[in-house]
mmCIF file of C-alpha atoms in Angstrom:
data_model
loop_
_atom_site.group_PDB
_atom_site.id
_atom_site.type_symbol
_atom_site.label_atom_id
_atom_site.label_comp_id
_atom_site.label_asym_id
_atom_site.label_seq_id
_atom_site.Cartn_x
_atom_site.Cartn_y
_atom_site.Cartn_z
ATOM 1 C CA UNK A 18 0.000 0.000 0.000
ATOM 2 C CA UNK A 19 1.344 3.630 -1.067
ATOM 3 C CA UNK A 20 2.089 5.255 1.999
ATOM 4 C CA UNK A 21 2.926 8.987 1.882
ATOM 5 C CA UNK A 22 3.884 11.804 4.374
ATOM 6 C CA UNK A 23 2.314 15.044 2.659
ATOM 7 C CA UNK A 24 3.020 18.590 3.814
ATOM 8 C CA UNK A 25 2.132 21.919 3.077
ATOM 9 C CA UNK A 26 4.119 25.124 4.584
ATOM 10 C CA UNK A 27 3.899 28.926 4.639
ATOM 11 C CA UNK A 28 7.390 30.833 4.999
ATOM 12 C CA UNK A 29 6.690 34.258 6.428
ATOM 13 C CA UNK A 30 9.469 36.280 5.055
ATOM 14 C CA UNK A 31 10.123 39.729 6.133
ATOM 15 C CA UNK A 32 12.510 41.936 3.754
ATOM 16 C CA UNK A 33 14.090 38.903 2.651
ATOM 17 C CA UNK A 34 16.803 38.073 -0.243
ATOM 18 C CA UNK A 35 16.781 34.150 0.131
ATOM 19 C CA UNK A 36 17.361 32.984 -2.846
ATOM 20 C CA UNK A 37 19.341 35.174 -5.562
ATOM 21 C CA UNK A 38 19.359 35.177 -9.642
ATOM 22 C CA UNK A 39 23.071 36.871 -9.352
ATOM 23 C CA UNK A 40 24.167 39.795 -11.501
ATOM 24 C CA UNK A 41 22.233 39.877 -14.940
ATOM 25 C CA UNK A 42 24.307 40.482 -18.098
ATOM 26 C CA UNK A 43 21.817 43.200 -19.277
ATOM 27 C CA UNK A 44 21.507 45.084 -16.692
ATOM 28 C CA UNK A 45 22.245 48.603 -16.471
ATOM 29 C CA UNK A 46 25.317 48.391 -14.080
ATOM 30 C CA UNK A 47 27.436 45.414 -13.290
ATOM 31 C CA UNK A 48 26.642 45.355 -9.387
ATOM 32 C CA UNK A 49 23.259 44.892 -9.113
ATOM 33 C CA UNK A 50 21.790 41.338 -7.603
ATOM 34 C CA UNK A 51 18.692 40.327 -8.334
ATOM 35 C CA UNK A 52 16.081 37.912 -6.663
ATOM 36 C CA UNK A 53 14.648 34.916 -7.935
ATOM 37 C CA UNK A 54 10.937 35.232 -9.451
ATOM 38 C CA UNK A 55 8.849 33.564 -11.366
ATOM 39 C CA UNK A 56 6.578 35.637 -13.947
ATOM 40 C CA UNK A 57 2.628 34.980 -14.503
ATOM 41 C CA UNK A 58 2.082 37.898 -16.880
ATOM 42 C CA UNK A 59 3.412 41.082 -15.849
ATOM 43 C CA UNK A 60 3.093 40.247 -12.102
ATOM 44 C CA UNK A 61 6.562 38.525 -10.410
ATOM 45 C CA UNK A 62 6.098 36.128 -8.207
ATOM 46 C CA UNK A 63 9.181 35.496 -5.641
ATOM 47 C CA UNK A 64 10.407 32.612 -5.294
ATOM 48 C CA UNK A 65 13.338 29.889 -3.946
ATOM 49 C CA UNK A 66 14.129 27.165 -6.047
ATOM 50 C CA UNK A 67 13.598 23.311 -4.733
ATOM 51 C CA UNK A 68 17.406 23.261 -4.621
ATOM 52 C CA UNK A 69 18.163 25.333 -1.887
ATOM 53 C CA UNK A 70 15.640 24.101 -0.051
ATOM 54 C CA UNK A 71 16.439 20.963 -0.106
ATOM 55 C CA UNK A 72 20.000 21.893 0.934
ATOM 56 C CA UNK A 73 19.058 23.304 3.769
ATOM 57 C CA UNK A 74 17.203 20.822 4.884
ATOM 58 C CA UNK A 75 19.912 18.490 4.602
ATOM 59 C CA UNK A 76 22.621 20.556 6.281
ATOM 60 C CA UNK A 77 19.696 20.955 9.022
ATOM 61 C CA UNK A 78 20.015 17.318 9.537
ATOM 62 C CA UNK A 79 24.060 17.006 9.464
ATOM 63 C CA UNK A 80 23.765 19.820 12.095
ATOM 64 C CA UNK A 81 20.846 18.925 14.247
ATOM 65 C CA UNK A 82 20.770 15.075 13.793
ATOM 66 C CA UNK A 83 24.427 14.811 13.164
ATOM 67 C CA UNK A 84 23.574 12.962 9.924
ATOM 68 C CA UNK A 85 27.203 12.208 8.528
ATOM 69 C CA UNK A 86 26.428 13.409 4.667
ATOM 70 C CA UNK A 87 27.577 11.494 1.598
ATOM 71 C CA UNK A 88 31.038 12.774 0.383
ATOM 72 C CA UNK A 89 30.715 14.401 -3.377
ATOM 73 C CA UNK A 90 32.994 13.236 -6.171
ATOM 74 C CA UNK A 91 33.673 15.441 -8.960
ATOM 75 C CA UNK A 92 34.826 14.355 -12.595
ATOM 76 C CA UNK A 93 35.348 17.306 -14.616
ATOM 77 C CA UNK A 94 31.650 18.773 -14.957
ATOM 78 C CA UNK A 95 30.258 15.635 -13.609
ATOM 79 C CA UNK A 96 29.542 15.542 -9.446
ATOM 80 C CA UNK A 97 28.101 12.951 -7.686
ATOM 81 C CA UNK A 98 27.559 11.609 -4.210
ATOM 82 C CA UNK A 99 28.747 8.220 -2.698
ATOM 83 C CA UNK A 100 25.291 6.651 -3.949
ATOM 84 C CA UNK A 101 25.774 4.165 -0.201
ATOM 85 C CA UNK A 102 22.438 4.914 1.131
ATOM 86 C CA UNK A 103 23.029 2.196 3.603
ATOM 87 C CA UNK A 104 26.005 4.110 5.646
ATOM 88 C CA UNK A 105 25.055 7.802 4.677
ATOM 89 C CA UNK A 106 21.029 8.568 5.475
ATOM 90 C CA UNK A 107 21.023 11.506 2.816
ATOM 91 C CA UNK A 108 21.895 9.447 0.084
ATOM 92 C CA UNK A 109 18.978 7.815 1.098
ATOM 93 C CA UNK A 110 16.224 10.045 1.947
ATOM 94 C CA UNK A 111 17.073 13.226 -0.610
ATOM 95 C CA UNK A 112 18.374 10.188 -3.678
ATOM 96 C CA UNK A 113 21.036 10.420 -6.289
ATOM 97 C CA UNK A 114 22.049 9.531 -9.412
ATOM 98 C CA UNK A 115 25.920 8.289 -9.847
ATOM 99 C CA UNK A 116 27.224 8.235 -13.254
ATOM 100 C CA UNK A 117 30.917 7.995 -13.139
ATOM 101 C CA UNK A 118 33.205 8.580 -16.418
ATOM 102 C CA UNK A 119 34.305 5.363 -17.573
ATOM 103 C CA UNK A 120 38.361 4.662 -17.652
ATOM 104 C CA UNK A 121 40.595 2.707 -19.828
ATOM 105 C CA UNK A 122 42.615 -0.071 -19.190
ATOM 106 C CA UNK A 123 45.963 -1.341 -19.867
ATOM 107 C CA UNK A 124 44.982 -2.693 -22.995
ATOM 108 C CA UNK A 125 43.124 0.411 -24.042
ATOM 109 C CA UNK A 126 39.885 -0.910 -23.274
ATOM 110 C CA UNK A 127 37.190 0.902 -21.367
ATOM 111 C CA UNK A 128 36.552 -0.141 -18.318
ATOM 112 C CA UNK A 129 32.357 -1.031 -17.197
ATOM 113 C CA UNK A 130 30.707 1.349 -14.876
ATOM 114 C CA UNK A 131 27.590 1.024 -13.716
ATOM 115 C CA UNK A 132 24.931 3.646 -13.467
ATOM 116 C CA UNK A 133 23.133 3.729 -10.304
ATOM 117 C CA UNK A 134 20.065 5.906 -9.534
ATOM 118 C CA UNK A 135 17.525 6.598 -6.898
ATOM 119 C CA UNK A 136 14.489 8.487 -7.152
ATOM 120 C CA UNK A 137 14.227 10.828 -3.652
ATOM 121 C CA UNK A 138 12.966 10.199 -0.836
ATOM 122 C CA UNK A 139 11.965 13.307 -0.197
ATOM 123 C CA UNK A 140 10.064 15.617 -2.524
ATOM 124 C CA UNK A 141 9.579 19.019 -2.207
ATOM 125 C CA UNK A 142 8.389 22.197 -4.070
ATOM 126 C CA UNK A 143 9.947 25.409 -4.796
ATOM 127 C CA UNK A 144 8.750 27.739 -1.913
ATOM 128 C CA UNK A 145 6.735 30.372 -3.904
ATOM 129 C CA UNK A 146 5.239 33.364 -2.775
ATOM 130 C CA UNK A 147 1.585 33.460 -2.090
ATOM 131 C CA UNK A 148 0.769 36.317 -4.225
ATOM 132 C CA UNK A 149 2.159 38.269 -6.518
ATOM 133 C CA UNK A 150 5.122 41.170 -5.260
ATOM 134 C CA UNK A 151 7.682 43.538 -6.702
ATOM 135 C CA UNK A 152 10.847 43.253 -5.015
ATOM 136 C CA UNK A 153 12.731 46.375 -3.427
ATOM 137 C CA UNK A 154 15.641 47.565 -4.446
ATOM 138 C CA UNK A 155 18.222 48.283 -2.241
ATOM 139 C CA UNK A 156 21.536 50.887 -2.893
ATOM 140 C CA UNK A 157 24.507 50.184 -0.674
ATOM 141 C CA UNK A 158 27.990 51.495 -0.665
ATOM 142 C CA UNK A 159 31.085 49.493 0.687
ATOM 143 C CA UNK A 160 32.508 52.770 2.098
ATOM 144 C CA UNK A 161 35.383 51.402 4.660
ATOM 145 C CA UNK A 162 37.909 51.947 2.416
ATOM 146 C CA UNK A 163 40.217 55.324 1.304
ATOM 147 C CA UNK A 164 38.935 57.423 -1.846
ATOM 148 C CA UNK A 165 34.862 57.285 -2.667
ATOM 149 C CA UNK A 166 32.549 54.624 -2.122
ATOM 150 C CA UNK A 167 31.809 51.697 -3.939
ATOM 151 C CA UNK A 168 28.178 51.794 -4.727
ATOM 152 C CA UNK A 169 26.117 48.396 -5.226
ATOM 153 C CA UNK A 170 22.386 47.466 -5.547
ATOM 154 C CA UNK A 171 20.186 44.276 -4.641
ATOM 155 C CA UNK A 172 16.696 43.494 -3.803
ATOM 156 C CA UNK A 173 14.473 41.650 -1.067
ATOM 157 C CA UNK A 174 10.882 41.344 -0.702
ATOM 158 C CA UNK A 175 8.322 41.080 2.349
ATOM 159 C CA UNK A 176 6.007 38.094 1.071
ATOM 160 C CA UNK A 177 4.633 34.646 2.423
ATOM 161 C CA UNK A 178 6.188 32.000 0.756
ATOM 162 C CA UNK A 179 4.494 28.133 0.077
ATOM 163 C CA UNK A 180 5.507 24.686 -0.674
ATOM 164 C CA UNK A 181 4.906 21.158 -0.311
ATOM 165 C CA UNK A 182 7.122 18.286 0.394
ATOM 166 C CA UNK A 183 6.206 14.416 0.968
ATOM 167 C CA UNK A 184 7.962 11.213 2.194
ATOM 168 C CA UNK A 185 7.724 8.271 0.455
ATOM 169 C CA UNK A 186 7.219 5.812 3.585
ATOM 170 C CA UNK A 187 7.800 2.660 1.825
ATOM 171 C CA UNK A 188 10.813 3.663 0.004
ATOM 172 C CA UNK A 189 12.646 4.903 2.892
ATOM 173 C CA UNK A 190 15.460 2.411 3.676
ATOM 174 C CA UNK A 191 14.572 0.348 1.089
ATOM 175 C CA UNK A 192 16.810 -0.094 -1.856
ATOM 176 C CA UNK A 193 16.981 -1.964 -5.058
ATOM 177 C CA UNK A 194 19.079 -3.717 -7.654
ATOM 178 C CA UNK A 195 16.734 -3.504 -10.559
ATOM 179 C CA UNK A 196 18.213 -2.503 -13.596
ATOM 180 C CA UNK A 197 15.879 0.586 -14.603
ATOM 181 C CA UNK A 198 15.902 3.959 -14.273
ATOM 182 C CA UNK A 199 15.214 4.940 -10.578
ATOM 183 C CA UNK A 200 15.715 1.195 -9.226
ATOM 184 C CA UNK A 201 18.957 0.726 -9.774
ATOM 185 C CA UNK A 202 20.443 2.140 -6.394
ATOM 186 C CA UNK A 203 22.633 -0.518 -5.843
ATOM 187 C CA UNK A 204 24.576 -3.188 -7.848
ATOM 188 C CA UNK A 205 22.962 -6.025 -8.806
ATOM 189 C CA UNK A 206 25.922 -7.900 -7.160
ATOM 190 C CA UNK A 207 25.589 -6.612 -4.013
ATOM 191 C CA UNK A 208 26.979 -7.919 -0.487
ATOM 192 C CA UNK A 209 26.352 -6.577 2.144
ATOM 193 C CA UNK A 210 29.511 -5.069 4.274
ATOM 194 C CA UNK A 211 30.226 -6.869 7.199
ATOM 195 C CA UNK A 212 30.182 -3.879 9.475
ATOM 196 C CA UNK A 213 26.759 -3.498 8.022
ATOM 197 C CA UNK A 214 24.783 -6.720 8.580
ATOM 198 C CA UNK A 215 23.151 -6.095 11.936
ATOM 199 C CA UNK A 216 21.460 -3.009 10.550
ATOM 200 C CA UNK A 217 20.005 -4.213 7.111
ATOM 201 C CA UNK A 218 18.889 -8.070 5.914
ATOM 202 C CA UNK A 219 18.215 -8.649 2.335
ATOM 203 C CA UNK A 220 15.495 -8.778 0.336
ATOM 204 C CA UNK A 221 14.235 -10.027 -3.148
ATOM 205 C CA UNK A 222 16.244 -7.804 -5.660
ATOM 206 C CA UNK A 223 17.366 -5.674 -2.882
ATOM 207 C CA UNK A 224 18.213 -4.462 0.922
ATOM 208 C CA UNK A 225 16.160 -3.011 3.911
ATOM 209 C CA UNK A 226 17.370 -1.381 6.559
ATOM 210 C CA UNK A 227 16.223 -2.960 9.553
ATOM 211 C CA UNK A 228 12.855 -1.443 11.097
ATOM 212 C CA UNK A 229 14.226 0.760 13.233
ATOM 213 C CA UNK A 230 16.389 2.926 11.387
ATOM 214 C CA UNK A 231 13.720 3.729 8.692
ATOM 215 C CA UNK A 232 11.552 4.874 11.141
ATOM 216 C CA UNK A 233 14.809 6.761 12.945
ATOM 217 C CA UNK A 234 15.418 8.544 9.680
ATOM 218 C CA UNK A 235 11.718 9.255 8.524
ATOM 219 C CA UNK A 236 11.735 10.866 11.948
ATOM 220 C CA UNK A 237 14.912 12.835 11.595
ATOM 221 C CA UNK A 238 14.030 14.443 8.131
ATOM 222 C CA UNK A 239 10.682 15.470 9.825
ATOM 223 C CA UNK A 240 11.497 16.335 13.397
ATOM 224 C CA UNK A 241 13.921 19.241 11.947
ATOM 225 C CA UNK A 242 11.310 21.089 9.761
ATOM 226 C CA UNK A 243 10.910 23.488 12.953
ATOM 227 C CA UNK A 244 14.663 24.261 12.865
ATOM 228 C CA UNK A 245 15.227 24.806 9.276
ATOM 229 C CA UNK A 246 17.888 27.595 8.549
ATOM 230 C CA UNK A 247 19.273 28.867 5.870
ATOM 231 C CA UNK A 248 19.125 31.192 2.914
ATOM 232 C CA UNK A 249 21.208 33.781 1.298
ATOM 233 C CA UNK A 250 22.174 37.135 2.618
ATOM 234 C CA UNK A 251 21.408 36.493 6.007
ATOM 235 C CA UNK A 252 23.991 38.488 7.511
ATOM 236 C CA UNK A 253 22.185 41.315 6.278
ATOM 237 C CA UNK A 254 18.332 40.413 6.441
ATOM 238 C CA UNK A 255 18.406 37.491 8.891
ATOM 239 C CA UNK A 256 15.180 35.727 7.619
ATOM 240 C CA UNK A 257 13.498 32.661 9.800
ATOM 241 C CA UNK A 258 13.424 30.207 7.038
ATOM 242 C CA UNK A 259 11.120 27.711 8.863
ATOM 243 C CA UNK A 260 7.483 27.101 8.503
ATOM 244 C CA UNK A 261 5.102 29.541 10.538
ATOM 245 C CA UNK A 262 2.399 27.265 9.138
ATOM 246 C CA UNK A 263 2.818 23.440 8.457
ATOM 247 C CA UNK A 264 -0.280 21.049 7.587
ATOM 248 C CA UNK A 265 0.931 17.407 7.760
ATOM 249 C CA UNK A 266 -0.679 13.986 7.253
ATOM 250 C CA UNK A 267 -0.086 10.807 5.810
ATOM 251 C CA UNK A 268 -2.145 9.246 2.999
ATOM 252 C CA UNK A 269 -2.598 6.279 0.889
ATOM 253 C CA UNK A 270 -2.309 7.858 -2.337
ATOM 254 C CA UNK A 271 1.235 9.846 -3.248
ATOM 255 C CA UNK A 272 -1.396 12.319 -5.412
ATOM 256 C CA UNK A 273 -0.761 16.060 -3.356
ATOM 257 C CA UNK A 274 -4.067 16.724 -1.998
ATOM 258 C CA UNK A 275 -2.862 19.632 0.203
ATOM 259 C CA UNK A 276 -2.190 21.776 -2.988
ATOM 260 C CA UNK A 277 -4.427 24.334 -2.866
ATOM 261 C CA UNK A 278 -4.238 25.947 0.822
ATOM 262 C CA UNK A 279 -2.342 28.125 0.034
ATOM 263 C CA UNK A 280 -3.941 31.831 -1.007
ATOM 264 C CA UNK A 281 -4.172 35.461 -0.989
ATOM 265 C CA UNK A 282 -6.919 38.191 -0.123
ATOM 266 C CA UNK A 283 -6.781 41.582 -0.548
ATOM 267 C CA UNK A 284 -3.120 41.287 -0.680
ATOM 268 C CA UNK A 285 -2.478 38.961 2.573
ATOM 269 C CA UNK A 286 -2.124 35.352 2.705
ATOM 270 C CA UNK A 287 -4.360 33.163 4.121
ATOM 271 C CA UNK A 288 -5.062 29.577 4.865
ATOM 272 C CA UNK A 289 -7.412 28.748 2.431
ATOM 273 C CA UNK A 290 -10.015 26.569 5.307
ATOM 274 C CA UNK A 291 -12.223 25.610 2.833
ATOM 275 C CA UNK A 292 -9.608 23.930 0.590
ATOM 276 C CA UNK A 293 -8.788 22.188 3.844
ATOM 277 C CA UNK A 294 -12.682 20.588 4.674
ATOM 278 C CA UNK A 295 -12.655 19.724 1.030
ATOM 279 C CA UNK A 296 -9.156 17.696 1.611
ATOM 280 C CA UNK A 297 -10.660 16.006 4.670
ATOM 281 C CA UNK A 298 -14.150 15.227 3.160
ATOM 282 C CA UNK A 299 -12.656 13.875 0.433
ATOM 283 C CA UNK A 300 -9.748 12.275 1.116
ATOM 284 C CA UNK A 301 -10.993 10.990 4.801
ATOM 285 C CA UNK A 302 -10.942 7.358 3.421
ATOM 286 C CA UNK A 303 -7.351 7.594 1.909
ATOM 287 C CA UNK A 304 -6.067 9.175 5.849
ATOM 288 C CA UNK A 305 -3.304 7.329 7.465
ATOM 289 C CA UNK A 306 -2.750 9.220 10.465
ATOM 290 C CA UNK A 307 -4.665 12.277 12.148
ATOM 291 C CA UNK A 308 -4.348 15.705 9.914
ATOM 292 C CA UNK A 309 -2.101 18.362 11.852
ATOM 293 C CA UNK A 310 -2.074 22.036 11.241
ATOM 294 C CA UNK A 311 0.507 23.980 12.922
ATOM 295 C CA UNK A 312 0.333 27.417 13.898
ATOM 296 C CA UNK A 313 3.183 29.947 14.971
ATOM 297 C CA UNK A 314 1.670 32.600 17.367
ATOM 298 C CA UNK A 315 2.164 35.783 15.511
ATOM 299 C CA UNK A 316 1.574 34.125 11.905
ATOM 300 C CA UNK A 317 -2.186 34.668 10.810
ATOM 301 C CA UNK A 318 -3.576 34.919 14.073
ATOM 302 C CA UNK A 319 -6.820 35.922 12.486
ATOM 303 C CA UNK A 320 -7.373 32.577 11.116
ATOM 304 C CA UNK A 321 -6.847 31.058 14.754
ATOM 305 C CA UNK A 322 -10.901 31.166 15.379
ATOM 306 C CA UNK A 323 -11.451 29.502 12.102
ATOM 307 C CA UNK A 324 -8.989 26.904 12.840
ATOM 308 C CA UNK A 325 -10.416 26.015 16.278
ATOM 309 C CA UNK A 326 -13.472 25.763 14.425
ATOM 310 C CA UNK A 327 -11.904 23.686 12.328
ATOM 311 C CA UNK A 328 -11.369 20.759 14.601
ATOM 312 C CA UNK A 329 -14.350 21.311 16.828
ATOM 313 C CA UNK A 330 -16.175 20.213 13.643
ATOM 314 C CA UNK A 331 -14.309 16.740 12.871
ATOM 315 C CA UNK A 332 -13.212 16.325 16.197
ATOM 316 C CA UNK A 333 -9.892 15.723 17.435
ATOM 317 C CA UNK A 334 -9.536 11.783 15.764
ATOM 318 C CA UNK A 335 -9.077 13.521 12.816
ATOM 319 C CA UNK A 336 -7.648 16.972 13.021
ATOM 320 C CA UNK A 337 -5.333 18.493 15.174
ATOM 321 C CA UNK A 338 -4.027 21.982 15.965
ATOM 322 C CA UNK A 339 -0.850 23.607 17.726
ATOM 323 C CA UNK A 340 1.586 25.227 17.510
ATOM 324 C CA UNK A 341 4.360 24.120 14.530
ATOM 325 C CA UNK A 342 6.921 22.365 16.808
ATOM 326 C CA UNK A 343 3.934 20.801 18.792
ATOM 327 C CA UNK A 344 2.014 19.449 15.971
ATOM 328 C CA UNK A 345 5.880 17.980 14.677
ATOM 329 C CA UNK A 346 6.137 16.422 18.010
ATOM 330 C CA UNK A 347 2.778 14.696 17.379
ATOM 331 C CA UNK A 348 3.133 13.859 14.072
ATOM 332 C CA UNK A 349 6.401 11.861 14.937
ATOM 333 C CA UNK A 350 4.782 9.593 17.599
ATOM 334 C CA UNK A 351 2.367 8.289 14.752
ATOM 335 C CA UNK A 352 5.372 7.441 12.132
ATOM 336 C CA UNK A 353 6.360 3.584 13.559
ATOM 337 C CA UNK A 354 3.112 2.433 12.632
ATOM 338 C CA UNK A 355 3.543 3.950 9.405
ATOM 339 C CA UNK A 356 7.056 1.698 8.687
ATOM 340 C CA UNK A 357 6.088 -2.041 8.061
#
């Protein structure tokens, strides 16, 4: 049975420069950094690419979880990770694809390499903001030096940013030696290392990490969503990069249903709560665990009364509110029975 951990955030960013498009060849002047948007139209639409989220949620975990991450090998313009998801938990949860250059011989003859891919894990959105904005641009000067100032330019923006993310339950820790795209993660000759065998057995075309360490790292990759950090420019904007909003559930179907909660009115965001009944009248049968909705005090406070209502209505077996951190803390105690 599909089993997938589905989430939906909102970013609140205040004059932020997260994620950057770097200096733009047509530009008027050479020193002027620009922002990431997307563009619907005329209107721009901030945004930070799936990328750099997903790196900082993986240095999150190498910092908070003290997940040792996969060293990177580089061939020319070719980079790729260890592809070992049984010793390093990234390769595991965010995937990779390891394609190394193929060598030659004595004889002259190239040697075989095998390609070995894995799909992630982990999937997640670019974080995009809620409606649409116009950046602001800022002029500096780097003035601690003799003579006149060196005068620069870049931009931030003031918006809510969403994304989703999910966890593939059953693929976590699980790892195969098929020969297709995607399944091949490991070789189809594989042993397992002797310092190895008490935490994986295998399986039919493949290994599993024993029991306990897919739940530990399904756990991991969630618990640190509170504690998220990152982002460019920080040392000048210093911009929480963790959700003040998270709805998270798991479901039987790997289909995002929480898609459309995300929305603006007269120029604010807002948790769309409507979206949200639909999700739960619909999708009640296809619910693996109880839906969570996480709320930062601060963050769309006047939504709190609708959200209250929100649970009064389908009871607490079914929905749950709290704060972001406290509705983590929840969700975690319901993964093991997730993990077969």
């Amino acid at each position: 049975m599909t089993k997938v951990i589905q989430g939906f955030v909102m970013v609140d960013t205040w004059a932020a420069a997260l994620n950057n498009a770097g200096v733009q060849s047509s530009e008027r002047t050479d020193n002027i950094v620009r922002t990431k948007v997307i563009w619907r139209g005329r209107q721009a639409y901030p945004y930070v690419s799936g990328q750099s989220w997903r790196y900082w949620w993986r240095n999150t975990l190498a910092v908070r979880k003290g997940w040792q991450l996969s060293p990177i090998n580089r061939e020319a313009k070719i980079a790729y990770t260890a592809a070992d998801p049984l010793t390093y938990p990234d390769d595991d949860i965010f995937g990779y694809m390891r394609a190394p250059k193929s060598e030659k011989d004595e004889s002259g003859k190239k040697t075989k390499t095998t390609t070995l891919t894995r799909l992630s894990v982990l999937k997640n959105s670019p974080l995009i903001s809620t409606g649409a904005h116009k950046p602001t641009e800022d002029f500096g000067t780097f003035s601690r030096l003799e003579g006149n100032p060196v005068p620069y330019e870049h931009e931030f923006y003031s918006t809510v940013l969403k994304g989703l993310f999910s966890i593939d339950v059953e693929s976590a820790g699980v790892f195969k030696s098929i020969a297709s795209a995607g399944s091949q993660n490991i070789p189809e000759d594989f042993k397992i290392p002797a310092q190895l065998a008490s935490k994986c057995e295998k399986i039919e075309r493949g290994v599993a990490m024993k029991k306990d360490i897919r739940i530990q790292r399904i756990r991991d990759t969630v618990e640190v969503i509170p504690h998220l950090e990152g982002g460019a420019m920080q040392a000048r904007h210093l911009t929480r990069v963790a959700p003040s909003l998270l709805v998270i559930a798991a479901f039987k179907t790997g289909s995002h249903v929480l898609s459309h909660l995300g929305k603006e009115e007269s120029g604010s965001a807002r948790l769309n709560i409507e979206a949200l009944k639909q999700v739960i009248t619909d999708y009640r049968g296809e619910l693996l665990t109880k839906l969570y909705v996480g709320r930062e005090t601060g963050f769309l406070d006047e939504q709190s009364g609708e959200i209250d209502r929100l649970v009064a209505e389908y009871n607490k077996d079914i929905v749950v509110a709290g704060s972001v951190a406290g509705v983590v803390k929840m969700f975690c105690e319901e993964i093991p029975k997730l993990v077969g």
